[in-house]
CSV table of C-alpha atoms and ligand atoms in Angstrom, one decimal:
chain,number,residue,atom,x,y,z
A,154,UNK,CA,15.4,7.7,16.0
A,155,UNK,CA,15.7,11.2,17.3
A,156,UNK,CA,12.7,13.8,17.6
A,157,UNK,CA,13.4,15.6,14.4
A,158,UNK,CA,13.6,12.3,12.5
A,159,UNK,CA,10.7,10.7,13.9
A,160,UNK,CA,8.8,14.1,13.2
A,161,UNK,CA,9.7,14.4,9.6
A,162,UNK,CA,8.9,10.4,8.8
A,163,UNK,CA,5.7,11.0,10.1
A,164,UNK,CA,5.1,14.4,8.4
A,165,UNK,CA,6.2,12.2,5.3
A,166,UNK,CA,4.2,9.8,5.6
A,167,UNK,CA,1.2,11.7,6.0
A,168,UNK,CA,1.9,13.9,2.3
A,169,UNK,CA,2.6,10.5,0.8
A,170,UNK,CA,-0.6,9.7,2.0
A,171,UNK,CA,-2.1,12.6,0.5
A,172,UNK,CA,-0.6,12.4,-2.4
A,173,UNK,CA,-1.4,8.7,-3.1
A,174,UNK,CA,-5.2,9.6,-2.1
A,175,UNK,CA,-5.0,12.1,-4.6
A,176,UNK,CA,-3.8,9.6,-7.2
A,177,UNK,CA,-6.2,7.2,-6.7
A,178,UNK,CA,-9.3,10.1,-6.8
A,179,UNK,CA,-7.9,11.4,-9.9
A,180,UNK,CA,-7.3,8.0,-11.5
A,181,UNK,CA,-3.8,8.6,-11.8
A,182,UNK,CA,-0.5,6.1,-10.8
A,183,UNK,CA,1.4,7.1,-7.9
A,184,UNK,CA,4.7,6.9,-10.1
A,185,UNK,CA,3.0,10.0,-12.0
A,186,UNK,CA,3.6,12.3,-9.3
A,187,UNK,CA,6.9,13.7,-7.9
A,188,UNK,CA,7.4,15.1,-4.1
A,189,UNK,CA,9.4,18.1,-4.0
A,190,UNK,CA,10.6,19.2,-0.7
A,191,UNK,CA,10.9,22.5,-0.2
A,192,UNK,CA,13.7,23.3,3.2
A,193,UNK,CA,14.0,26.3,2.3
A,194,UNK,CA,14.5,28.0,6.3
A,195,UNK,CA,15.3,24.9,7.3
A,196,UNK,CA,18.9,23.7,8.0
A,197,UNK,CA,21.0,21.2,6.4
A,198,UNK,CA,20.6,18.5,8.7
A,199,UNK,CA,17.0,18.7,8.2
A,200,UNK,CA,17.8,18.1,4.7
A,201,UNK,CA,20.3,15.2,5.9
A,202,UNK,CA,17.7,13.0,7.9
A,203,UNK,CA,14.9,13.6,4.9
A,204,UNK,CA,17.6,12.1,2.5
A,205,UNK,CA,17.7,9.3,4.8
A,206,UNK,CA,14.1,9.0,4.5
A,207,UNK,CA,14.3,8.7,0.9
A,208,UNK,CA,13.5,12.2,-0.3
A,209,UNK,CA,15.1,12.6,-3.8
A,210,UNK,CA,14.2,15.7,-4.3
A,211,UNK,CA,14.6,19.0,-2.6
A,212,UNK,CA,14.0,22.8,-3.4
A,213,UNK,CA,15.4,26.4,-2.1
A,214,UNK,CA,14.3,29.8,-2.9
A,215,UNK,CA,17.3,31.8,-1.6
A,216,UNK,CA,20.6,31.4,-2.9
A,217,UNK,CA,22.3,33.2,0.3
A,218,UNK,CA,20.4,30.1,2.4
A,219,UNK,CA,20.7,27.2,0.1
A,220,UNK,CA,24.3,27.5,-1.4
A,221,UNK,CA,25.7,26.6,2.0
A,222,UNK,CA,22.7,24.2,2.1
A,223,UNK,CA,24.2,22.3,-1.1
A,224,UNK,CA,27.8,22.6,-0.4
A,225,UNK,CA,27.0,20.8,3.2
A,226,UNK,CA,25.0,17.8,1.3
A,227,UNK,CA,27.1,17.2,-1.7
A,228,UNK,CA,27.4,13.2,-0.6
A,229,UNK,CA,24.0,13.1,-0.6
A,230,UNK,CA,22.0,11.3,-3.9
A,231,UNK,CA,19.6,14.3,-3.7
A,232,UNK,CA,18.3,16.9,-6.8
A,233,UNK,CA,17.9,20.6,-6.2
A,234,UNK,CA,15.4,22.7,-7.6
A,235,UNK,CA,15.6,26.9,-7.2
A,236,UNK,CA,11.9,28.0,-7.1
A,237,UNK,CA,12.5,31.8,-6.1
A,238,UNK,CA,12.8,35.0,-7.8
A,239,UNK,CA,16.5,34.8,-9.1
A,240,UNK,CA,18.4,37.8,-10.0
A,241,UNK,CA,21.1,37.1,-12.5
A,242,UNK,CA,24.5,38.2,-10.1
A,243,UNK,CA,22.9,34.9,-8.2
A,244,UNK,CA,23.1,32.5,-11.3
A,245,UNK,CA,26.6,31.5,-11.1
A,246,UNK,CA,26.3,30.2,-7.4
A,247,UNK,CA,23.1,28.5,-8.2
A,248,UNK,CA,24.2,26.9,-11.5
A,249,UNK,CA,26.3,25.4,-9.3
A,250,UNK,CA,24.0,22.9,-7.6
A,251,UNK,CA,20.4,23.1,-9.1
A,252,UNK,CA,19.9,20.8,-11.2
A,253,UNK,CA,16.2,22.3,-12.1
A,254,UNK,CA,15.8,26.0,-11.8
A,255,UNK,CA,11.6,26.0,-11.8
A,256,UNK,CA,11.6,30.0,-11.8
A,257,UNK,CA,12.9,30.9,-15.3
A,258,UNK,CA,10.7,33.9,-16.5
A,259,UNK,CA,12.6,36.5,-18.2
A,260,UNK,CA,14.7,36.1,-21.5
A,261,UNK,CA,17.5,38.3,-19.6
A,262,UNK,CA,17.7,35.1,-16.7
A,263,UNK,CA,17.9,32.8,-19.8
A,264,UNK,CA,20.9,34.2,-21.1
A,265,UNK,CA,23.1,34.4,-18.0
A,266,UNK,CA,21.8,30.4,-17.0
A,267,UNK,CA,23.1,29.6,-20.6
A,268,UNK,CA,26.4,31.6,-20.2
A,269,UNK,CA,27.1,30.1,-16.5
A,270,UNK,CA,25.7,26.5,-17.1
A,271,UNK,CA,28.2,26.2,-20.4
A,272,UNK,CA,31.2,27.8,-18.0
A,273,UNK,CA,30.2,25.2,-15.3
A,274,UNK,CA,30.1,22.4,-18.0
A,275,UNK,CA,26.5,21.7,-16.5
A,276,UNK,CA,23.1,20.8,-18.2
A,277,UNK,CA,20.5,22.9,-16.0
A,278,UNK,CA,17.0,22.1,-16.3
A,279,UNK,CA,14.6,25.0,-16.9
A,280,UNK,CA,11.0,25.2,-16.0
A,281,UNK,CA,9.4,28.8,-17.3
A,282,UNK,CA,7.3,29.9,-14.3
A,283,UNK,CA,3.7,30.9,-15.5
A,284,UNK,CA,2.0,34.4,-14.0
A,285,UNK,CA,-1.6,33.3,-14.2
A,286,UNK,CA,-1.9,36.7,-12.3
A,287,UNK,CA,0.1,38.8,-14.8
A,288,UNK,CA,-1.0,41.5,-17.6
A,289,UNK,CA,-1.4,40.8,-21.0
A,290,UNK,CA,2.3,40.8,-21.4
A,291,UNK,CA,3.3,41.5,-18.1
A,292,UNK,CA,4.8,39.6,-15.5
A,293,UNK,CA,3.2,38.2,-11.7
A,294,UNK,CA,3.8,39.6,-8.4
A,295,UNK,CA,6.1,37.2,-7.3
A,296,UNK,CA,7.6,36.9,-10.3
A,297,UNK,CA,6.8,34.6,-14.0
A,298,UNK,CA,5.9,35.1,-17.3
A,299,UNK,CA,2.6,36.0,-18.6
A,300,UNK,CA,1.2,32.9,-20.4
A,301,UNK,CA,1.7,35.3,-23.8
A,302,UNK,CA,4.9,35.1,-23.3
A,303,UNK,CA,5.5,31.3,-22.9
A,304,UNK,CA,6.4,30.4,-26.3
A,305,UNK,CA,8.7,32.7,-27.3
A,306,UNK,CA,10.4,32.0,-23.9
A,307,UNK,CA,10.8,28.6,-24.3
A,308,UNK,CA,11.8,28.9,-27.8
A,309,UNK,CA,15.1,30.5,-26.4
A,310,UNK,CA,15.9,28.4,-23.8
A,311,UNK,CA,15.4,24.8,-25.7
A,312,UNK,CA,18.0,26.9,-28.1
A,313,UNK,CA,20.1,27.7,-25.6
A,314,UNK,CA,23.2,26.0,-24.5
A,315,UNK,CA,23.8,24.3,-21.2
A,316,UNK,CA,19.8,24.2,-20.4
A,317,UNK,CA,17.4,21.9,-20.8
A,318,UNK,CA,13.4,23.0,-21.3
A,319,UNK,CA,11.6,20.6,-18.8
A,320,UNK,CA,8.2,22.1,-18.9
A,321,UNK,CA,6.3,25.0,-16.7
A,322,UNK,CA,5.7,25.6,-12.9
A,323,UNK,CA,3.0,28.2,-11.2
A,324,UNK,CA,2.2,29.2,-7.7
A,325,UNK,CA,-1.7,29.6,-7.7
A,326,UNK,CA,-2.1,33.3,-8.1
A,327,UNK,CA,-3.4,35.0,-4.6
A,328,UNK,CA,-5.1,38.1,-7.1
A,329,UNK,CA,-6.2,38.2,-10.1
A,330,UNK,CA,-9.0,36.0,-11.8
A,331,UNK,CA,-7.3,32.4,-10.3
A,332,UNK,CA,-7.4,33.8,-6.4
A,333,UNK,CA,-9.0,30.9,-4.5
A,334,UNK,CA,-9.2,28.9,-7.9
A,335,UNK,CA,-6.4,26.8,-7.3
A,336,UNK,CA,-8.3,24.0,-9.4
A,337,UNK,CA,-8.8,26.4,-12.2
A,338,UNK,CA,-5.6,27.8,-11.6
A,339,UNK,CA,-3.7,24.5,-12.3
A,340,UNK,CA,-5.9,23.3,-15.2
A,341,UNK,CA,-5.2,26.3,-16.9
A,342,UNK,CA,-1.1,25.7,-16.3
A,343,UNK,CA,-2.0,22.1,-17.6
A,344,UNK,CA,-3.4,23.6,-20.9
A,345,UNK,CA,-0.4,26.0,-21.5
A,346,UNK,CA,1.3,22.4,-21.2
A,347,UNK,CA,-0.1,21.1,-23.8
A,348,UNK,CA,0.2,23.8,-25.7
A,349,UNK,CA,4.1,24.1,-24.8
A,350,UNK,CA,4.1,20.1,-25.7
A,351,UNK,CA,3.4,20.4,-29.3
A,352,UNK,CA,6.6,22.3,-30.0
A,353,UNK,CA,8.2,21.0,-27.4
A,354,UNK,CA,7.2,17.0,-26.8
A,355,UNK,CA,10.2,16.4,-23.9
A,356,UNK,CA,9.2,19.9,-21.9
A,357,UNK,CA,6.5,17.6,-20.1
A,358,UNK,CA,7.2,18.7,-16.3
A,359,UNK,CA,4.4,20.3,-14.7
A,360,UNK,CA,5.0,21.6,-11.1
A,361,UNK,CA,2.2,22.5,-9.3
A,362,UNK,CA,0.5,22.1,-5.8
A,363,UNK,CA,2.4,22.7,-2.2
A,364,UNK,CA,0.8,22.1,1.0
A,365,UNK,CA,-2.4,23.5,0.7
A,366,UNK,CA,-3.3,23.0,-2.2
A,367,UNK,CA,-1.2,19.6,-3.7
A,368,UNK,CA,-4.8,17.8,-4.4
A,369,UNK,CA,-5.6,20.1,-6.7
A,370,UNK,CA,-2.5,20.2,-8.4
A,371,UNK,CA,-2.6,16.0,-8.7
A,372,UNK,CA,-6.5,16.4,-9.8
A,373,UNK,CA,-5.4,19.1,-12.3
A,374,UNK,CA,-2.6,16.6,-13.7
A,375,UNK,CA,0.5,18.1,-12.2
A,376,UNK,CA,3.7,15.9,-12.1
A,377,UNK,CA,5.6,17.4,-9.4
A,378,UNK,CA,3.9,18.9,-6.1
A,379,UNK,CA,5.9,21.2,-4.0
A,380,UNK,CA,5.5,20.7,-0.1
A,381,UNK,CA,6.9,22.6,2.6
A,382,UNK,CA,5.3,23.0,5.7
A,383,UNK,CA,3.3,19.7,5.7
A,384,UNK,CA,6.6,17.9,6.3
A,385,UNK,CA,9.0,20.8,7.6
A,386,UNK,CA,6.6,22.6,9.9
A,387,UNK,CA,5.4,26.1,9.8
A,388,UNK,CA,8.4,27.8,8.7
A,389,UNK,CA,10.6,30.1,11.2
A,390,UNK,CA,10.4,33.3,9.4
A,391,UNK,CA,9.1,34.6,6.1
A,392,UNK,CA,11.0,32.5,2.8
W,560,PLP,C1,7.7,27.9,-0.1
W,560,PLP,C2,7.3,27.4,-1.4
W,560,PLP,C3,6.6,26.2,-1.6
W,560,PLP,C4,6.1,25.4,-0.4
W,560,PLP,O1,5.1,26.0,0.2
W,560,PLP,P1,4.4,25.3,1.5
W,560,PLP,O2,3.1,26.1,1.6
W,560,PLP,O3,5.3,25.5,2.7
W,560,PLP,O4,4.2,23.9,1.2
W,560,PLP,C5,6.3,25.8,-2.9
W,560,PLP,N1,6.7,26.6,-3.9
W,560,PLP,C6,7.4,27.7,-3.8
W,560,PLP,C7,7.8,28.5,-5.1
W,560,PLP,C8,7.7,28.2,-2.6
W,560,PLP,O5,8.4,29.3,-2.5
């Protein structure tokens, strides 16, 4: 085993850890809960050896970084999830790996997902990132839609072609009412979900949790945690 790979199996091991301890304390099956990756700064061999490791799922939040990322480990059995900001001249390249875009939070982004997705003969699954930090009807410093906004939001994408509406993601708010309520942050994500549900009964994704905070997320109910620098390391350079 080289020293990256040895690294990263033990960095592994020690979130699946986590994450089953968090399972157990909330009562809730292992299966529930989904590791996301996030390698975003991190290279493509990186991504290579976690594959080996039996990491499913990966996410980016640059499409300049994680294009070439993609195009590199298109042999491997891996999903790719976008979770940054996304300006629409960027859909077409990431329609063309994500599977999951998490950061869908304007109806302007819907549109051009739809249009490219449908050109690309793709489905692309669409979680509405929530601003729990936002204005009435405003939208969240990095990004997101108000929680106002969610159903008329998801209203266009489940009518949209090409996407799929897989449920809601959030990043626990660092102003606001939520900041340093990342418990009450996520069970009020896990309400809107509910609340999302009842319209739409297949939109049941609920991402939630990265390094820091990914037992609050699993206590709060959230399906998928995203984790970066519990199994990558402390990242580089800003991303
Ligand atoms: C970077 C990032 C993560 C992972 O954060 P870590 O603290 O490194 O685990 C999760 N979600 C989003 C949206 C991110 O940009």
């Amino acid at each position: 085993m080289t020293d990256r790979k040895a690294e990263l199996a033990a960095n592994l091991a020690k979130v699946e850890e986590r994450i089953a301890a968090a399972c157990a304390a909330a009562g809730r099956k292992r299966e529930e809960v989904t590791l996301i990756v996030v390698t975003k700064t991190y290279p493509a061999s990186d991504v290579r050896i976690l594959s080996g490791l039996g990491v499913r799922h990966v996410a980016e939040n640059r499409d300049q970084d994680a294009a070439p990322k993609a195009a590199e480990c298109t042999d491997l059995p891996l999903n790719w999830h976008f979770v940054g900001q996304l300006q629409t001249n960027k859909v077409r390249s990431v329609v063309g790996y994500a599977d999951v875009v998490q950061s869908v939070d304007r109806s302007k982004l819907v549109d051009a997902l739809s249009r490219e997705a449908v050109r690309a003969g793709r489905e692309v699954g669409c979680l509405l990132q929530v601003a729990l930090d936002a204005g009435a009807s405003g939208r969240g410093e990095r990004g997101g839609v108000a929680p106002g906004g969610i159903e008329e939001l998801a209203a266009l994408v489940a009518g949209s072609p090409g996407l799929r509406l897989d449920g809601l993601m959030t990043v626990a708010p660092l102003t606001g009412e939520y900041a340093g309520r990342q418990r009450a942050a996520f069970e009020r994500l896990m309400d809107l979900s509910t609340d999302l549900r009842r319209a739409h009964p297949a939109a049941n994704m609920v991402s939630a949790g990265m390094s820091a905070d990914l037992e609050e997320a699993v206590a709060a109910g959230a399906t998928h945690v995203r984790v970066g620098t519990a199994v990558l390391g402390v990242r580089p350079r800003l991303g």
